[in-house]
Tab-separated table of C-alpha atoms in Angstrom:
chain	number	residue	atom	x	y	z
A	49	MET	CA	-10.330	-29.841	-15.163
A	50	MET	CA	-6.638	-30.008	-15.713
A	51	GLU	CA	-4.782	-30.644	-12.586
A	52	LEU	CA	-1.262	-29.482	-11.645
A	53	ARG	CA	-0.289	-33.009	-10.426
A	54	SER	CA	-1.237	-34.415	-13.843
A	55	LEU	CA	1.101	-31.889	-15.652
A	56	LYS	CA	3.890	-32.646	-13.244
A	57	TYR	CA	3.530	-36.368	-13.989
A	58	PHE	CA	3.379	-35.813	-17.715
A	59	GLN	CA	6.665	-33.712	-17.409
A	60	ALA	CA	8.383	-36.460	-15.610
A	61	VAL	CA	7.334	-38.996	-18.185
A	62	TYR	CA	8.499	-36.814	-20.905
A	63	ASP	CA	11.837	-36.184	-19.207
A	64	LYS	CA	12.531	-39.803	-18.374
A	65	GLY	CA	11.004	-41.544	-21.354
A	66	SER	CA	9.434	-44.152	-18.995
A	67	ILE	CA	6.465	-44.395	-16.866
A	68	SER	CA	8.412	-46.611	-14.236
A	69	ALA	CA	11.182	-43.957	-14.110
A	70	ALA	CA	8.623	-41.103	-13.704
A	71	ALA	CA	6.839	-43.120	-11.040
A	72	LYS	CA	10.106	-43.336	-9.036
A	73	ILE	CA	11.073	-39.588	-9.158
A	74	CYS	CA	7.531	-38.619	-8.270
A	75	PHE	CA	7.328	-41.163	-5.436
A	76	VAL	CA	4.051	-42.595	-6.554
A	77	SER	CA	2.972	-45.870	-8.229
A	78	GLN	CA	3.039	-46.573	-11.965
A	79	PRO	CA	-0.816	-46.782	-12.273
A	80	SER	CA	-1.013	-43.087	-10.880
A	81	ILE	CA	1.287	-41.953	-13.456
A	82	THR	CA	-0.626	-43.899	-16.159
A	83	ALA	CA	-4.085	-42.582	-14.833
A	84	ALA	CA	-2.716	-38.953	-14.839
A	85	ILE	CA	-1.497	-39.269	-18.555
A	86	GLN	CA	-4.891	-40.897	-19.602
A	87	GLN	CA	-6.637	-37.900	-17.905
A	88	LEU	CA	-4.623	-35.368	-19.927
A	89	GLU	CA	-5.230	-37.187	-23.075
A	90	SER	CA	-8.997	-37.515	-22.532
A	91	LEU	CA	-9.110	-33.771	-21.594
A	92	LEU	CA	-7.208	-32.555	-24.641
A	93	SER	CA	-8.404	-35.177	-26.900
A	94	VAL	CA	-4.880	-36.103	-28.055
A	95	THR	CA	-2.323	-38.923	-27.722
A	96	LEU	CA	0.735	-37.860	-25.719
A	97	PHE	CA	2.921	-40.913	-25.575
A	98	ILE	CA	3.440	-44.062	-27.782
A	99	ARG	CA	4.573	-47.118	-25.911
A	100	HIS	CA	7.423	-49.178	-26.863
A	101	ALA	CA	9.563	-52.085	-25.342
A	102	ARG	CA	11.941	-49.701	-23.511
A	103	GLY	CA	9.402	-47.083	-22.439
A	104	VAL	CA	7.432	-44.265	-24.280
A	105	LEU	CA	8.016	-41.869	-27.189
A	106	PRO	CA	6.368	-38.298	-27.005
A	107	THR	CA	4.019	-37.465	-29.913
A	108	ALA	CA	3.850	-33.966	-31.639
A	109	ALA	CA	1.142	-33.093	-29.189
A	110	ALA	CA	3.353	-33.965	-26.268
A	111	ASP	CA	5.996	-31.727	-27.751
A	112	LYS	CA	3.581	-28.842	-27.797
A	113	LEU	CA	2.340	-29.425	-24.253
A	114	TYR	CA	5.807	-29.896	-22.532
A	115	PRO	CA	7.116	-26.284	-22.576
A	116	LEU	CA	3.825	-25.027	-21.259
A	117	ALA	CA	3.654	-27.679	-18.644
A	118	LYS	CA	7.175	-26.857	-17.629
A	119	ASP	CA	6.479	-23.232	-17.115
A	120	ILE	CA	3.479	-24.078	-15.067
A	121	THR	CA	5.280	-26.399	-12.716
A	122	ASP	CA	8.408	-24.207	-12.567
A	123	ASN	CA	6.327	-21.234	-11.506
A	124	THR	CA	4.421	-23.262	-8.933
A	125	HIS	CA	7.666	-24.359	-7.528
A	126	SER	CA	8.877	-20.752	-7.356
A	127	ILE	CA	5.690	-19.684	-5.654
A	128	TYR	CA	6.168	-22.305	-2.958
A	129	GLN	CA	9.715	-21.346	-2.527
A	130	LEU	CA	8.873	-17.616	-2.278
A	131	PHE	CA	6.459	-18.178	0.532
A	132	ALA	CA	8.502	-20.983	2.193
A	133	ASN	CA	11.432	-18.595	2.666
A	134	SER	CA	9.134	-15.681	3.748
A	135	PRO	CA	9.656	-14.883	7.520
A	136	GLN	CA	6.527	-15.822	9.505
A	137	PRO	CA	4.909	-12.640	10.946
A	138	VAL	CA	5.032	-12.247	14.801
A	139	SER	CA	1.525	-11.455	15.749
A	140	LEU	CA	0.816	-9.195	18.770
A	141	ARG	CA	-2.364	-7.815	20.140
A	142	LEU	CA	-1.685	-4.832	22.353
A	143	GLY	CA	-4.388	-3.344	24.474
A	144	ILE	CA	-3.897	0.343	25.208
A	145	MET	CA	-5.899	2.767	27.322
A	146	ARG	CA	-7.529	5.765	25.672
A	147	SER	CA	-5.630	8.353	27.897
A	148	LEU	CA	-2.076	7.452	27.118
A	149	GLY	CA	-1.225	10.332	24.564
A	150	ALA	CA	-0.625	9.709	20.805
A	151	LYS	CA	2.880	10.964	20.912
A	152	ARG	CA	4.422	8.825	23.645
A	153	MET	CA	2.608	5.628	22.515
A	154	SER	CA	3.794	6.172	18.896
A	155	PHE	CA	7.310	6.340	20.263
A	156	PHE	CA	6.821	3.235	22.527
A	157	ILE	CA	5.134	1.319	19.681
A	158	LYS	CA	8.150	2.139	17.376
A	159	GLN	CA	10.493	0.869	19.997
A	160	ILE	CA	8.561	-2.461	20.076
A	161	SER	CA	8.539	-2.645	16.242
A	162	GLU	CA	12.321	-2.117	16.139
A	163	LYS	CA	12.955	-4.648	18.730
A	164	ILE	CA	10.806	-7.458	17.193
A	165	GLU	CA	11.395	-8.262	13.562
A	166	HIS	CA	8.390	-8.974	11.238
A	167	LEU	CA	5.971	-7.675	13.891
A	168	GLU	CA	2.192	-7.802	13.021
A	169	LEU	CA	0.587	-5.422	15.601
A	170	THR	CA	-3.031	-5.079	16.280
A	171	LEU	CA	-4.153	-2.309	18.733
A	172	VAL	CA	-7.324	-3.194	20.773
A	173	ASP	CA	-9.114	-2.009	23.953
A	174	PRO	CA	-7.447	-3.266	27.091
A	175	GLU	CA	-10.488	-5.092	27.940
A	176	GLU	CA	-10.540	-7.012	24.793
A	177	PRO	CA	-8.629	-10.242	24.419
A	178	CYS	CA	-4.859	-9.267	23.878
A	179	ASP	CA	-1.334	-10.659	24.475
A	180	ILE	CA	-0.262	-7.583	26.649
A	181	ARG	CA	-1.973	-4.591	27.949
A	182	VAL	CA	-0.771	-0.883	28.856
A	183	VAL	CA	-2.907	0.057	31.913
A	184	LEU	CA	-3.011	1.726	35.326
A	185	THR	CA	-1.618	-0.392	38.254
A	186	HIS	CA	-5.106	-0.882	39.667
A	187	ALA	CA	-6.313	-2.587	36.466
A	188	VAL	CA	-3.693	-5.415	36.692
A	189	THR	CA	-5.420	-8.923	37.544
A	190	SER	CA	-4.050	-11.504	39.875
A	191	GLN	CA	-3.033	-13.627	36.785
A	192	GLU	CA	-0.756	-10.770	35.462
A	193	SER	CA	2.568	-9.313	36.239
A	194	PHE	CA	3.359	-5.721	35.953
A	195	ILE	CA	6.160	-3.429	34.576
A	196	PRO	CA	5.844	0.257	35.523
A	197	ILE	CA	6.708	2.632	32.590
A	198	TRP	CA	5.208	6.042	33.226
A	199	GLN	CA	4.020	8.307	36.053
A	200	ASP	CA	1.526	10.869	35.056
A	201	ASP	CA	1.075	13.947	37.433
A	202	TYR	CA	-2.300	15.519	37.051
A	203	GLN	CA	-2.408	19.265	37.496
A	204	LEU	CA	-4.755	22.003	36.849
A	205	ALA	CA	-4.579	23.295	33.294
A	206	VAL	CA	-5.731	26.984	33.066
A	207	PRO	CA	-5.731	29.370	29.978
A	208	THR	CA	-2.842	31.750	30.093
A	209	SER	CA	-5.270	34.677	29.819
A	210	TRP	CA	-6.512	34.043	33.375
A	211	SER	CA	-4.685	35.891	36.162
A	212	MET	CA	-4.294	32.571	37.990
A	213	ALA	CA	-1.863	31.337	35.384
A	214	ASP	CA	0.886	33.554	37.064
A	215	GLN	CA	0.506	31.504	40.353
A	216	THR	CA	2.864	28.591	41.173
A	217	LEU	CA	0.337	26.785	43.083
A	218	VAL	CA	-3.636	26.583	43.283
A	219	LYS	CA	-5.523	26.421	46.589
A	220	LEU	CA	-8.581	24.160	46.551
A	221	ALA	CA	-10.869	27.071	47.498
A	222	GLN	CA	-9.888	28.863	44.251
A	223	LEU	CA	-11.651	26.051	42.459
A	224	ASP	CA	-15.143	27.158	43.554
A	225	GLY	CA	-17.172	28.444	40.711
A	226	MET	CA	-14.305	27.936	38.312
A	227	PRO	CA	-15.423	27.288	34.689
A	228	PHE	CA	-14.382	23.499	34.129
A	229	ILE	CA	-14.069	20.909	31.338
A	230	TYR	CA	-14.835	17.465	32.598
A	231	ARG	CA	-13.085	14.502	31.150
A	232	MET	CA	-14.494	11.180	32.105
A	233	PRO	CA	-13.706	8.514	33.019
A	234	CYS	CA	-10.714	10.054	34.988
A	235	ASP	CA	-9.587	8.482	38.263
A	236	ALA	CA	-7.501	11.687	39.264
A	237	LEU	CA	-10.749	13.810	38.613
A	238	ASN	CA	-12.658	11.557	40.884
A	239	LYS	CA	-10.213	11.965	43.643
A	240	LEU	CA	-10.267	15.835	43.144
A	241	LYS	CA	-13.955	15.892	43.133
A	242	LEU	CA	-14.204	13.949	46.305
A	243	GLU	CA	-11.761	16.226	47.972
A	244	MET	CA	-13.875	19.266	46.700
A	245	VAL	CA	-17.023	17.842	47.953
A	246	ASN	CA	-15.407	17.503	51.593
A	247	GLN	CA	-14.597	21.157	51.558
A	248	GLY	CA	-17.879	22.387	49.953
A	249	VAL	CA	-16.165	23.430	46.714
A	250	HIS	CA	-17.778	23.077	43.250
A	251	PHE	CA	-16.824	23.700	39.727
A	252	GLN	CA	-18.977	25.478	37.174
A	253	HIS	CA	-19.752	22.825	34.581
A	254	ARG	CA	-18.626	24.003	30.974
A	255	ALA	CA	-18.296	20.798	28.850
A	256	ASN	CA	-18.104	17.100	29.084
A	257	ILE	CA	-15.571	15.214	26.690
A	258	ARG	CA	-13.771	11.786	26.784
A	259	THR	CA	-10.012	12.577	25.392
A	260	ILE	CA	-7.314	14.443	26.792
A	261	GLU	CA	-6.335	15.761	23.498
A	262	TYR	CA	-9.737	17.773	23.135
A	263	ALA	CA	-9.501	18.747	26.700
A	264	TRP	CA	-6.293	20.745	26.401
A	265	GLN	CA	-7.471	22.223	23.104
A	266	LEU	CA	-10.605	23.545	24.817
A	267	VAL	CA	-8.459	25.093	27.643
A	268	SER	CA	-6.233	26.773	25.190
A	269	THR	CA	-9.082	28.532	23.660
A	270	GLY	CA	-10.114	29.961	27.097
A	271	ILE	CA	-13.249	28.001	27.643
A	272	GLY	CA	-12.373	26.558	30.978
A	273	ALA	CA	-9.880	24.706	33.238
A	274	ALA	CA	-9.325	21.114	33.081
A	275	LEU	CA	-7.322	18.505	35.153
A	276	LEU	CA	-4.617	17.207	32.869
A	277	PRO	CA	-1.328	15.228	32.941
A	278	ASN	CA	1.826	17.186	32.779
A	279	TRP	CA	2.767	15.765	29.398
A	280	GLN	CA	5.506	17.668	27.579
A	281	GLU	CA	3.271	18.397	24.584
A	282	ILE	CA	0.569	19.822	26.774
A	283	LYS	CA	3.213	22.120	28.598
A	284	GLU	CA	4.388	23.277	25.233
A	285	THR	CA	0.964	24.245	24.006
A	286	ALA	CA	0.275	27.865	23.525
A	287	GLY	CA	-2.315	29.234	25.815
A	288	ILE	CA	-1.992	26.769	28.655
A	289	GLN	CA	-0.480	26.930	32.066
A	290	LEU	CA	-0.212	23.732	34.257
A	291	LEU	CA	-0.443	24.451	37.995
A	292	PRO	CA	-0.260	21.900	40.788
A	293	ILE	CA	-3.168	21.838	43.441
A	294	GLU	CA	-2.002	22.424	46.960
A	295	GLY	CA	-2.257	19.429	49.246
A	296	LEU	CA	-3.297	16.963	46.480
A	297	ASN	CA	-0.917	14.439	44.947
A	298	LEU	CA	-2.931	13.357	41.913
A	299	VAL	CA	-0.481	10.653	40.218
A	300	LYS	CA	-1.301	7.730	37.994
A	301	HIS	CA	1.173	4.991	37.421
A	302	ILE	CA	0.934	3.192	34.128
A	303	GLY	CA	2.765	0.251	32.758
A	304	LEU	CA	2.657	-3.156	30.870
A	305	ALA	CA	0.548	-5.874	32.263
A	306	TYR	CA	1.084	-9.339	30.879
A	307	LYS	CA	0.076	-13.030	31.842
A	308	THR	CA	2.419	-14.328	34.451
A	309	ASN	CA	2.438	-17.756	32.870
A	310	LYS	CA	3.762	-16.147	29.665
A	311	ALA	CA	6.585	-14.306	31.317
A	312	ASN	CA	9.405	-16.402	29.792
A	313	THR	CA	8.049	-16.540	26.147
A	314	SER	CA	10.444	-14.858	23.677
A	315	LEU	CA	7.760	-12.398	22.631
A	316	ILE	CA	7.180	-11.167	26.291
A	317	LEU	CA	10.832	-11.130	27.138
A	318	ALA	CA	11.559	-8.869	24.015
A	319	ILE	CA	8.737	-6.448	25.174
A	320	LYS	CA	9.885	-6.469	28.702
A	321	GLU	CA	13.261	-5.254	27.496
A	322	VAL	CA	11.596	-2.426	25.489
A	323	CYS	CA	9.718	-1.549	28.641
A	324	GLN	CA	12.994	-1.397	30.775
A	325	GLU	CA	14.767	0.606	27.982
A	326	HIS	CA	11.955	3.024	27.725
A	327	ALA	CA	11.583	3.481	31.465
A	328	SER	CA	15.383	4.126	31.734
A	329	LEU	CA	15.000	6.734	28.922
A	330	ILE	CA	12.248	8.447	30.836
A	331	LYS	CA	14.415	8.458	34.067
A	332	SER	CA	17.215	10.001	32.121
A	333	ARG	CA	14.845	12.649	30.568
A	334	ILE	CA	15.932	11.523	27.037
A	335	LEU	CA	12.502	11.188	25.612
A	336	ILE	CA	11.714	11.830	21.868
A	337	ASN	CA	9.416	14.823	23.106
A	338	SER	CA	11.620	16.330	25.748
C-alpha cells in the first residue's frame, strides 16, 4: 500500500536532490527517507533516483511521479488547514419539559443560538444527562442553581360556545359535572382536583391527553374544558376563552437549572445572560408572540 508519508519523503528528495537534505526538512533520519524511497520503488517496480557523489538524480519515472505526488501532499495539507482553521463546535445538551410551548421555547433557543457562536445543540428530556435544564422550581436539585424565567398562570379554558365564556370568573361549584379534558401529568391540575374533592365537586371525564397543544385544540372544537396556561397563542385561538377560577392561585414558576459548580464556565455565563435578557423582555411585555 502506498503511504502518504512515503510520497512526502519522495517529494522532499526530488526537491532537494539529496537524501540528507530531505531528512533535515522532514525532521527524520536518513535511513527513514531511504526506506520510504525503496518502498515506493518496490511498489511501483521502478527506479526513482540514481545516486551520485553529491546526492541523487531523478529518473524519468520520478519525473512522472513528482507532479502527482505533489498534488496529493498539497491537497492533504489543504485538508488539514481547512479543518485546523474551522471553529470548534460548542456542544450543549439542553433538557426541556414537555409543557413549555413550542413558540416560546423556539424563541428562547433562538436567543441562545445568537448568543453562543458555533452552538451544537441537542434537546433531551430533563431527566436525561444534560448541561442545563428548563424545569419547574420544585424539580431543582440541591446541586443546582436556578434562574426564574417564566410564570405560567393556569386558568379554565372553555369553548366560546358555552354560556360560561361570558363570565369573568368561574366558581368552583360550576365545575361539577363539567365535560373535561385531562392533561397529565400536570401539577396545577392535581392542585385543582384536590380542592374539588374537598368540596365534593367532580368533572365529567371526556378525554386523556399528554400535551397542552392537543388540549387547547380539543377545547376549541367544543369537546370540553381544560386547565391551561394563559399563553398568548392560547388566548388568541379562536373558540377558546380563558377564565380564572375563584379562590385558586394555580401558578407554575419555570426557569433554568444548572450545576452550581459550573456557574462560572463561559457556556453557563452566556446562557445566564440570555435568561436575564429573556426575563427582562417578559417583564417589559416585549415578547415575540405579544
